[in-house]
Coordinates of N, CA, C and O in Angstrom, one line a residue:
X1 N -34.3 54.3 -32.7 CA -33.9 53.6 -34.0 C -33.2 54.6 -34.7 O -31.9 54.2 -35.4
X2 N -33.2 56.0 -34.7 CA -32.3 57.3 -35.4 C -31.1 57.1 -34.9 O -30.2 57.2 -35.4
X3 N -31.1 57.1 -33.3 CA -29.8 57.2 -32.9 C -28.8 55.8 -33.4 O -27.5 56.2 -33.7
X4 N -29.5 54.6 -33.4 CA -28.8 53.8 -33.8 C -28.1 53.7 -35.5 O -27.5 53.4 -35.9
X5 N -29.2 54.0 -36.0 CA -29.1 54.3 -37.3 C -27.8 55.3 -37.8 O -27.2 55.3 -38.6
X6 N -27.9 56.4 -37.0 CA -26.7 57.6 -37.0 C -25.3 56.6 -36.8 O -24.3 57.1 -37.4
X7 N -25.1 56.0 -35.9 CA -24.2 55.3 -35.4 C -23.5 54.3 -36.5 O -22.4 54.1 -37.1
X8 N -24.8 53.6 -37.3 CA -24.5 52.7 -38.4 C -23.7 53.6 -39.7 O -23.0 53.0 -40.2
X9 N -24.4 54.6 -39.9 CA -24.1 55.4 -41.0 C -22.6 56.1 -40.6 O -21.7 56.2 -41.7
X10 N -22.4 56.1 -39.7 CA -20.8 56.6 -39.0 C -20.1 55.4 -39.1 O -18.7 55.6 -38.4
X11 N -20.4 54.2 -39.4 CA -19.7 52.9 -39.2 C -19.2 52.5 -37.8 O -18.0 51.9 -37.7
X12 N -19.9 52.8 -37.2 CA -19.8 52.6 -35.4 C -20.5 51.3 -35.3 O -21.7 51.4 -35.2
X13 N -19.6 50.5 -35.0 CA -20.4 49.0 -34.6 C -20.6 48.7 -33.2 O -20.0 48.2 -32.5
X14 N -21.7 49.7 -32.7 CA -22.2 49.5 -31.6 C -23.5 48.7 -31.5 O -24.4 48.9 -32.0
X15 N -23.4 47.6 -30.8 CA -24.8 46.6 -30.8 C -26.0 47.5 -30.3 O -25.7 48.4 -29.5
X16 N -27.1 47.2 -30.9 CA -28.4 47.9 -30.6 C -28.5 47.7 -29.3 O -29.0 48.9 -28.5
X17 N -28.1 46.5 -28.7 CA -28.5 46.5 -26.9 C -27.8 47.2 -26.0 O -27.9 47.7 -25.0
X18 N -26.5 47.7 -26.7 CA -25.6 48.7 -26.0 C -26.3 50.1 -26.2 O -26.1 51.0 -25.2
X19 N -26.9 50.2 -27.3 CA -27.5 51.8 -27.3 C -28.9 52.0 -26.5 O -29.1 52.9 -26.1
X20 N -29.7 50.8 -26.6 CA -30.8 50.7 -25.5 C -30.5 50.9 -24.1 O -30.8 51.7 -23.5
X21 N -28.9 50.2 -23.8 CA -28.5 50.7 -22.2 C -28.1 51.9 -22.0 O -28.3 52.5 -21.0
X22 N -27.7 52.6 -23.1 CA -27.2 53.9 -23.0 C -28.6 54.9 -22.7 O -28.8 55.7 -21.8
X23 N -29.6 54.5 -23.2 CA -30.8 55.2 -23.3 C -31.4 55.0 -21.8 O -32.2 55.8 -21.3
X24 N -31.1 53.9 -21.5 CA -31.8 53.4 -20.2 C -31.3 54.3 -19.2 O -31.9 54.5 -17.9
X25 N -30.0 54.8 -19.0 CA -29.4 55.8 -18.2 C -30.4 57.1 -18.1 O -30.2 57.6 -17.2
X26 N -31.3 57.4 -19.2 CA -31.6 58.7 -19.3 C -33.1 58.4 -19.1 O -33.9 59.5 -19.1
X27 N -33.4 57.2 -18.7 CA -35.3 57.4 -18.6 C -35.8 57.7 -17.3 O -34.8 57.8 -16.2
X28 N -37.2 58.1 -17.3 CA -37.4 58.6 -16.2 C -37.5 57.6 -15.3 O -38.1 56.4 -15.4
X29 N -37.4 58.1 -14.0 CA -37.6 57.3 -12.8 C -38.5 57.8 -11.6 O -38.5 59.0 -11.6
X30 N -39.3 56.8 -11.2 CA -40.3 57.8 -10.2 C -39.4 57.7 -8.8 O -38.9 56.5 -8.5
X31 N -39.8 58.6 -7.9 CA -39.2 58.6 -6.7 C -40.3 57.9 -5.7 O -41.7 58.2 -5.9
X32 N -39.9 56.9 -5.3 CA -40.6 55.9 -4.5 C -41.4 56.5 -3.3 O -42.5 56.1 -2.8
X33 N -40.9 57.7 -2.8 CA -41.6 58.4 -1.6 C -42.8 58.9 -2.2 O -43.7 59.4 -1.2
X34 N -42.7 59.9 -3.2 CA -43.9 60.5 -3.6 C -44.4 60.6 -5.0 O -45.2 61.3 -5.4
X35 N -43.7 59.5 -5.9 CA -44.2 59.3 -7.1 C -44.1 60.5 -8.2 O -44.5 60.5 -9.2
X36 N -43.2 61.4 -7.9 CA -42.9 62.3 -8.7 C -41.8 62.2 -9.7 O -40.9 61.2 -9.4
X37 N -41.4 62.4 -10.6 CA -40.3 62.5 -11.9 C -39.1 63.0 -11.2 O -39.1 63.7 -11.0
X38 N -38.0 62.0 -11.2 CA -36.8 62.3 -11.0 C -36.3 63.1 -12.2 O -35.6 64.2 -12.2
X39 N -36.6 62.3 -13.3 CA -36.1 63.1 -14.6 C -37.4 62.9 -15.8 O -38.0 61.9 -15.9
X40 N -37.6 63.9 -16.5 CA -38.8 64.0 -17.4 C -38.2 63.7 -18.7 O -37.8 64.6 -19.5
X41 N -37.8 62.4 -19.4 CA -37.1 61.9 -20.6 C -38.1 60.9 -21.1 O -38.1 59.8 -20.4
X42 N -38.6 60.9 -22.2 CA -39.3 59.7 -22.7 C -38.4 58.9 -22.9 O -37.1 58.7 -23.3
X43 N -38.7 57.5 -23.0 CA -38.2 56.3 -23.3 C -37.7 56.4 -24.8 O -38.1 56.9 -25.8
X44 N -36.1 56.3 -25.1 CA -35.5 56.2 -26.0 C -35.4 57.6 -26.7 O -35.3 57.9 -28.0
X45 N -35.5 58.4 -25.9 CA -35.3 59.8 -26.3 C -34.3 60.5 -25.4 O -34.3 60.7 -24.0
X46 N -33.3 61.3 -25.6 CA -32.1 61.7 -24.8 C -32.3 63.1 -25.2 O -32.3 63.7 -26.2
X47 N -32.4 63.9 -24.1 CA -32.3 65.7 -24.2 C -30.9 65.9 -24.1 O -29.8 65.3 -23.6
X48 N -30.5 66.6 -25.3 CA -29.5 67.1 -25.4 C -28.6 67.5 -24.3 O -27.5 67.1 -24.1
X49 N -28.9 68.4 -23.6 CA -28.3 68.8 -22.1 C -28.2 67.7 -21.2 O -26.8 67.7 -20.5
X50 N -28.8 66.9 -21.0 CA -28.7 65.7 -20.3 C -27.7 65.0 -21.0 O -26.7 64.4 -20.1
X51 N -27.4 64.8 -22.1 CA -26.3 63.9 -22.6 C -25.2 64.4 -22.6 O -24.0 63.9 -22.2
X52 N -25.4 65.9 -22.8 CA -23.9 66.7 -22.6 C -23.1 66.7 -21.2 O -22.2 66.6 -20.7
X53 N -24.3 66.9 -20.2 CA -24.0 66.9 -18.9 C -23.5 65.5 -18.4 O -22.4 65.3 -17.6
X54 N -23.8 64.5 -19.0 CA -23.1 63.1 -18.5 C -21.8 62.9 -19.1 O -21.2 62.2 -18.7
X55 N -21.7 63.5 -20.1 CA -20.3 63.6 -20.8 C -19.3 64.4 -20.1 O -18.2 64.0 -19.7
X56 N -19.7 65.6 -20.0 CA -18.7 66.6 -19.6 C -18.9 66.6 -18.0 O -17.5 66.8 -17.4
X57 N -19.8 66.1 -17.4 CA -19.7 66.0 -15.6 C -19.8 67.5 -15.1 O -20.7 68.2 -15.7
X58 N -19.8 67.5 -13.8 CA -19.8 68.7 -13.0 C -19.1 69.7 -13.5 O -17.9 69.5 -14.2
X59 N -19.4 70.9 -13.2 CA -18.8 72.0 -13.4 C -17.4 72.0 -12.5 O -17.2 71.7 -11.7
X60 N -16.2 72.4 -13.4 CA -15.0 72.4 -12.7 C -14.8 73.5 -11.5 O -15.6 74.4 -11.7
X61 N -14.0 73.1 -10.6 CA -14.0 73.6 -9.2 C -13.7 75.2 -9.6 O -14.3 76.0 -9.1
X62 N -12.7 75.5 -10.5 CA -12.5 76.8 -10.6 C -13.7 77.7 -11.1 O -13.7 78.7 -10.8
X63 N -14.4 77.0 -11.8 CA -15.8 78.0 -12.5 C -16.7 77.7 -11.2 O -17.6 79.0 -11.3
X64 N -16.7 76.7 -10.3 CA -17.7 76.7 -9.2 C -17.3 78.0 -8.3 O -18.1 78.6 -7.9
X65 N -16.0 78.2 -8.2 CA -15.4 79.4 -7.4 C -16.2 80.9 -8.0 O -16.6 81.6 -7.0
X66 N -15.8 80.9 -9.1 CA -16.3 82.3 -9.6 C -17.7 82.4 -9.4 O -18.1 83.7 -9.1
X67 N -18.5 81.4 -9.6 CA -19.9 81.5 -9.7 C -20.3 81.8 -8.0 O -21.2 82.6 -8.0
X68 N -19.6 81.1 -7.1 CA -19.9 81.4 -5.8 C -19.6 82.8 -5.4 O -20.4 83.5 -4.9
X69 N -18.6 83.4 -6.2 CA -18.3 84.6 -5.5 C -19.3 85.6 -6.2 O -19.6 86.8 -5.8
X70 N -19.8 85.5 -7.6 CA -20.8 86.3 -8.1 C -22.2 86.5 -7.3 O -22.7 87.4 -6.9
X71 N -22.4 84.9 -6.8 CA -23.5 84.9 -5.9 C -23.5 85.7 -4.7 O -24.5 86.5 -4.2
X72 N -22.3 85.3 -3.8 CA -22.0 86.2 -2.9 C -21.9 87.5 -3.1 O -22.1 88.3 -1.9
X73 N -21.7 88.3 -4.3 CA -21.8 89.6 -4.3 C -23.0 90.3 -4.1 O -22.8 91.5 -3.7
X74 N -24.0 89.6 -4.4 CA -25.2 90.2 -4.0 C -26.2 89.5 -3.0 O -27.2 90.0 -2.6
X75 N -25.4 88.4 -2.3 CA -26.2 87.8 -1.1 C -25.8 88.6 0.2 O -24.8 88.3 0.9
X76 N -26.3 89.9 0.3 CA -25.9 90.8 1.4 C -26.1 90.2 2.8 O -25.1 90.3 3.6
X77 N -26.9 89.5 2.9 CA -27.4 89.1 4.2 C -26.8 87.5 4.8 O -26.7 87.2 5.3
X78 N -25.7 87.3 3.7 CA -25.0 85.7 3.5 C -25.9 84.9 4.2 O -25.6 84.1 4.9
X79 N -27.3 84.7 3.8 CA -28.1 83.4 4.2 C -28.3 82.6 3.1 O -29.1 81.6 3.0
X80 N -27.5 82.7 2.1 CA -27.8 82.0 0.8 C -29.0 81.9 0.0 O -29.2 81.3 -0.9
X81 N -29.3 83.2 0.1 CA -30.8 83.5 -0.5 C -30.9 84.8 -1.1 O -30.4 85.8 -0.3
X82 N -31.2 85.2 -2.4 CA -31.3 86.6 -2.7 C -32.6 86.9 -3.5 O -33.4 85.7 -4.1
X83 N -33.1 88.0 -3.6 CA -34.4 88.1 -4.3 C -34.0 88.4 -5.8 O -32.9 89.0 -6.0
X84 N -34.8 88.1 -6.7 CA -34.4 88.2 -8.2 C -34.3 89.4 -8.7 O -33.6 89.7 -9.6
X85 N -35.1 90.3 -7.9 CA -35.0 91.7 -8.4 C -33.6 92.2 -8.2 O -32.8 93.3 -8.9
X86 N -32.9 91.8 -7.2 CA -31.5 92.4 -6.8 C -30.4 91.6 -7.8 O -29.7 92.3 -7.9
X87 N -30.9 90.5 -8.3 CA -30.0 90.1 -9.2 C -30.1 90.5 -10.5 O -29.1 90.8 -10.9
X88 N -31.3 91.0 -11.0 CA -31.6 91.8 -12.0 C -31.1 93.1 -12.1 O -30.1 93.6 -13.3
X89 N -31.2 93.9 -10.9 CA -30.4 94.9 -11.1 C -28.9 95.1 -10.8 O -28.4 95.8 -11.3
X90 N -28.3 94.1 -10.3 CA -26.8 94.0 -10.4 C -26.2 93.6 -11.7 O -25.0 93.5 -12.1
X91 N -27.0 92.9 -12.6 CA -26.4 92.1 -13.7 C -26.0 93.3 -14.7 O -26.8 94.2 -15.0
X92 N -24.7 93.4 -14.9 CA -24.2 94.2 -16.2 C -24.3 94.0 -17.5 O -23.0 93.5 -17.8
X93 N -25.3 93.8 -18.0 CA -25.3 93.3 -19.6 C -24.2 94.1 -20.2 O -23.9 93.5 -21.2
X94 N -24.0 95.4 -20.3 CA -23.4 96.1 -20.9 C -21.8 95.7 -21.1 O -20.8 96.1 -21.8
X95 N -21.2 94.8 -20.3 CA -19.9 94.6 -20.1 C -19.5 93.2 -20.1 O -18.8 92.5 -20.2
X96 N -21.2 92.4 -20.8 CA -20.8 91.1 -21.2 C -19.8 90.9 -22.3 O -20.0 91.8 -23.2
X97 N -19.1 89.9 -22.3 CA -18.0 89.7 -23.6 C -18.7 89.8 -25.0 O -17.8 90.2 -26.0
X98 N -19.8 89.2 -25.3 CA -20.2 89.6 -26.4 C -20.8 90.9 -27.1 O -21.0 91.2 -27.9
X99 N -21.1 91.5 -26.0 CA -21.6 93.1 -26.1 C -20.3 93.8 -26.5 O -20.2 94.7 -27.4
X100 N -19.3 93.4 -25.7 CA -18.1 94.1 -25.9 C -17.3 93.9 -27.2 O -16.9 94.6 -27.7
X101 N -17.5 92.5 -27.8 CA -17.0 92.4 -29.1 C -18.0 92.7 -30.5 O -17.6 92.5 -31.4
X102 N -19.2 93.1 -29.8 CA -20.1 93.6 -30.9 C -21.0 92.4 -31.5 O -21.6 92.6 -32.4
X103 N -20.8 91.1 -30.8 CA -21.3 90.1 -31.5 C -23.0 90.1 -31.1 O -24.0 89.7 -32.0
X104 N -22.9 90.5 -29.9 CA -24.8 90.8 -29.6 C -24.7 92.3 -28.9 O -23.8 92.8 -28.5
X105 N -26.1 92.9 -29.0 CA -26.5 94.1 -28.6 C -26.6 93.9 -26.8 O -26.8 92.6 -26.6
X106 N -26.6 94.7 -26.2 CA -26.7 95.1 -24.8 C -28.3 94.5 -24.4 O -28.3 93.8 -23.3
X107 N -29.1 94.9 -25.2 CA -30.6 94.8 -24.9 C -30.8 93.3 -25.3 O -31.4 92.8 -24.5
X108 N -30.0 92.6 -26.4 CA -30.1 91.2 -26.7 C -29.8 90.3 -25.4 O -30.4 89.5 -24.8
X109 N -28.3 90.7 -24.8 CA -28.1 90.0 -23.8 C -28.9 90.1 -22.4 O -29.1 89.1 -21.5
X110 N -29.3 91.2 -22.2 CA -30.2 91.6 -21.0 C -31.4 90.7 -21.2 O -32.3 90.2 -20.2
X111 N -32.3 90.9 -22.4 CA -33.4 89.9 -22.6 C -33.1 88.5 -22.6 O -34.1 87.6 -22.0
X112 N -32.2 88.2 -22.7 CA -31.5 86.7 -22.7 C -31.7 86.5 -21.1 O -32.1 85.5 -20.6
X113 N -30.9 87.3 -20.3 CA -30.8 87.0 -18.9 C -32.3 87.2 -18.1 O -32.8 86.1 -17.5
X114 N -33.1 87.7 -18.8 CA -34.5 88.0 -18.0 C -35.6 86.7 -18.7 O -36.3 86.2 -17.9
X115 N -35.2 86.4 -19.6 CA -35.7 85.1 -20.2 C -35.4 84.0 -19.3 O -36.1 83.1 -19.1
X116 N -34.0 84.0 -18.7 CA -33.4 82.9 -17.7 C -34.4 82.7 -16.5 O -35.1 82.0 -16.2
X117 N -34.5 84.5 -16.0 CA -35.4 84.5 -14.7 C -36.8 84.0 -15.2 O -37.1 83.4 -14.1
X118 N -37.4 84.3 -16.0 CA -38.9 84.0 -16.2 C -39.1 82.4 -16.5 O -39.7 81.9 -16.2
X119 N -38.0 81.7 -17.2 CA -37.9 80.5 -17.4 C -38.2 79.6 -16.0 O -38.7 78.7 -16.0
X120 N -37.2 80.2 -15.2 CA -37.1 79.4 -13.8 C -38.5 79.8 -13.3 O -38.5 78.8 -12.4
X121 N -39.1 80.6 -13.1 CA -40.1 81.0 -12.5 C -41.4 80.2 -13.1 O -41.9 79.6 -12.2
X122 N -41.3 80.0 -14.3 CA -42.2 79.4 -15.0 C -42.3 77.7 -14.8 O -43.4 76.8 -14.3
X123 N -41.0 77.5 -14.3 CA -41.0 75.9 -14.0 C -40.9 75.5 -12.5 O -41.0 74.3 -12.1
X124 N -41.4 76.7 -11.7 CA -41.6 76.3 -10.1 C -43.0 77.0 -10.0 O -43.1 78.0 -10.0
X125 N -43.9 75.9 -10.0 CA -45.3 76.1 -9.9 C -45.5 77.3 -8.7 O -46.3 78.0 -8.9
X126 N -44.9 77.1 -7.7 CA -45.0 77.9 -6.4 C -44.7 79.5 -6.7 O -45.3 80.5 -5.9
X127 N -43.8 79.7 -8.0 CA -43.5 81.1 -8.2 C -44.3 81.8 -9.1 O -44.2 83.1 -9.6
X128 N -45.2 81.1 -10.2 CA -46.1 81.7 -10.9 C -46.8 83.0 -10.6 O -47.5 82.8 -9.3
X129 N -46.7 83.6 -11.4 CA -47.5 85.1 -11.0 C -46.5 86.0 -10.4 O -47.3 87.1 -9.6
X130 N -45.6 85.7 -9.7 CA -44.7 86.5 -8.9 C -43.7 87.2 -9.6 O -42.9 86.5 -10.4
X131 N -43.6 88.2 -9.4 CA -42.7 89.3 -10.3 C -41.2 89.0 -9.6 O -40.2 89.0 -10.3
X132 N -41.4 88.8 -8.1 CA -39.7 88.8 -7.7 C -40.0 87.7 -6.8 O -40.8 87.5 -6.0
X133 N -38.8 87.0 -6.7 CA -39.0 85.8 -5.7 C -37.5 85.5 -5.2 O -36.4 86.1 -5.6
X134 N -37.4 84.5 -4.1 CA -36.2 84.2 -3.8 C -35.3 83.2 -4.4 O -36.0 82.5 -4.9
X135 N -33.9 83.4 -4.7 CA -33.3 82.2 -5.6 C -32.2 81.9 -4.4 O -31.6 82.8 -4.0
X136 N -32.0 80.5 -4.4 CA -31.1 80.2 -3.5 C -29.5 79.9 -4.6 O -29.4 80.0 -5.5
X137 N -28.6 79.7 -3.8 CA -27.2 79.5 -4.4 C -27.4 78.4 -5.2 O -26.9 78.6 -6.7
X138 N -27.7 77.4 -5.1 CA -27.9 76.0 -5.6 C -28.8 76.2 -7.0 O -28.3 75.9 -8.2
X139 N -29.7 77.1 -6.9 CA -30.5 77.4 -8.2 C -29.6 78.1 -9.2 O -29.6 78.2 -10.4
X140 N -28.9 79.4 -8.6 CA -28.1 80.0 -9.4 C -26.9 79.4 -10.1 O -26.6 79.7 -11.0
X141 N -26.0 78.4 -9.3 CA -25.0 77.7 -9.7 C -25.7 76.7 -10.9 O -24.9 76.4 -11.7
X142 N -27.1 76.2 -10.8 CA -27.4 75.3 -11.7 C -27.5 75.7 -13.0 O -27.3 75.4 -13.9
X143 N -28.0 77.5 -13.0 CA -27.9 78.2 -14.1 C -26.7 78.0 -14.8 O -26.6 77.7 -15.8
X144 N -25.6 78.5 -14.0 CA -24.3 78.8 -14.5 C -23.5 77.1 -15.0 O -22.8 77.3 -16.0
X145 N -24.2 76.3 -14.4 CA -23.5 74.7 -14.8 C -24.0 74.6 -16.2 O -23.2 73.9 -17.0
X146 N -25.3 74.8 -16.4 CA -25.7 74.8 -17.9 C -24.9 75.7 -18.7 O -24.6 75.0 -20.1
X147 N -24.8 76.9 -18.7 CA -24.0 77.7 -19.5 C -22.4 77.3 -19.6 O -21.9 77.3 -20.6
X148 N -22.1 76.9 -18.5 CA -20.7 76.2 -18.5 C -20.3 75.0 -19.5 O -19.2 75.0 -20.2
X149 N -21.4 74.2 -19.4 CA -21.5 73.1 -20.5 C -21.1 73.6 -21.9 O -20.7 72.6 -22.7
X150 N -21.5 74.5 -22.3 CA -21.5 75.4 -23.7 C -20.1 76.0 -23.9 O -19.9 76.7 -24.9
X151 N -19.3 76.5 -22.7 CA -18.1 77.1 -23.0 C -17.1 76.6 -22.5 O -16.7 76.1 -21.7
X152 N -16.3 76.1 -23.6 CA -15.0 75.6 -23.4 C -14.0 76.3 -22.7 O -13.1 75.7 -21.7
X153 N -13.8 77.6 -23.1 CA -12.6 78.3 -22.5 C -12.7 79.1 -21.3 O -13.7 79.5 -20.9
X154 N -12.1 78.4 -20.2 CA -12.1 78.9 -19.0 C -12.0 80.2 -18.7 O -12.8 80.8 -17.9
X155 N -11.0 80.9 -19.5 CA -10.8 82.4 -19.4 C -12.2 83.2 -19.8 O -12.3 84.3 -19.2
X156 N -12.9 82.8 -20.7 CA -14.1 83.5 -21.4 C -15.0 83.4 -20.5 O -15.9 84.1 -19.9
X157 N -15.4 81.8 -19.6 CA -16.1 81.8 -18.9 C -15.8 82.9 -17.5 O -16.9 83.5 -17.1
X158 N -14.8 82.9 -17.0 CA -14.4 83.8 -16.2 C -14.4 85.1 -16.6 O -15.2 85.9 -15.3
X159 N -14.4 85.5 -17.5 CA -14.2 87.1 -17.9 C -16.1 87.5 -17.8 O -16.4 88.4 -17.6
X160 N -16.9 86.5 -18.4 CA -18.2 86.5 -18.5 C -18.8 86.9 -17.0 O -19.5 87.9 -16.8
X161 N -18.6 86.2 -16.1 CA -19.0 86.3 -14.6 C -18.4 87.6 -14.2 O -19.2 88.3 -13.6
X162 N -17.1 87.7 -14.3 CA -16.5 88.8 -13.8 C -16.9 90.4 -14.4 O -17.4 91.1 -13.5
X163 N -17.1 90.2 -15.6 CA -17.8 91.5 -16.3 C -19.1 92.0 -15.8 O -19.8 92.7 -15.4
X164 N -20.1 90.6 -15.9 CA -21.4 90.7 -15.8 C -21.9 90.9 -14.5 O -22.9 91.8 -14.2
X165 N -21.1 90.6 -13.6 CA -21.6 90.8 -12.1 C -20.6 91.7 -11.3 O -20.7 91.9 -10.1
X166 N -19.7 92.4 -12.2 CA -18.9 93.6 -11.6 C -18.0 92.9 -10.3 O -17.9 93.7 -9.6
X167 N -17.5 92.0 -10.7 CA -16.6 91.3 -9.6 C -15.3 92.1 -9.7 O -14.6 92.3 -10.8
X168 N -14.7 92.3 -8.7 CA -13.1 93.0 -8.4 C -12.4 92.0 -7.6 O -12.7 90.9 -7.3
X169 N -11.2 91.8 -8.4 CA -10.2 90.9 -7.8 C -9.0 91.7 -7.1 O -8.8 92.7 -7.6
X170 N -8.5 90.6 -6.2 CA -7.2 91.6 -5.3 C -6.0 91.2 -6.3 O -5.7 90.2 -6.9
X171 N -5.3 92.3 -6.7 CA -3.8 92.4 -7.0 C -3.0 91.9 -6.1 O -3.1 92.0 -4.9
X172 N -1.9 91.7 -6.8 CA -0.8 91.3 -5.8 C -0.2 92.2 -4.4 O 0.2 91.7 -3.8
X173 N -0.5 93.4 -5.2 CA -0.2 94.6 -4.0 C -1.2 95.0 -3.0 O -1.3 95.7 -2.5
X174 N -2.3 93.8 -2.9 CA -3.3 94.3 -2.2 C -4.6 95.3 -2.7 O -5.7 95.5 -1.8
X175 N -4.3 95.7 -4.1 CA -5.4 96.7 -4.3 C -6.5 96.1 -5.3 O -6.4 94.7 -5.7
X176 N -7.8 96.4 -5.0 CA -8.6 95.8 -6.1 C -8.6 96.4 -7.5 O -8.6 97.5 -7.8
X177 N -8.8 95.4 -8.5 CA -8.9 95.8 -9.8 C -10.2 95.1 -10.5 O -10.5 94.1 -10.3
X178 N -10.9 96.1 -11.2 CA -11.9 95.5 -12.2 C -11.4 94.4 -13.1 O -10.4 94.7 -13.7
X179 N -11.9 93.4 -13.2 CA -11.5 92.6 -14.2 C -12.1 92.7 -15.7 O -13.1 93.5 -16.0

């Protein structure tokens, strides 16, 4: 009802049936094989991230490539898995664009990053109580897919990853340059 009332207040003549159809796209579905929830969303409530992801779609290819480059930089065994301790030790919070601009302190950025690792661990029952665990590329990419939705500027997104993960790029003369 609130969503419908918002549309009415904005003079958007969208029939209630259409709004209910929009919400139906976000309803929880049971996996017929094992009765687990595919999405955990209550009837007639849409999570903001889910709505945003539906509107924006998948992360653009140029962003996917830089995320893959970041992951590969610490996937030394090239097996698609890394230990979270390795990820934590490689993350360069001092070079985060918000630290460089003075918007946030380095410790704030680092704590936000550690919160991500902790949240990831909390949402995975088999990881609870473990300080370090394996993370695969898909899990890492999912994290940056979420971040990508909130960053409009491709250059900023690229700078964020290049700075924080100490990525180098090849210059036209074949030398490696820090971004």
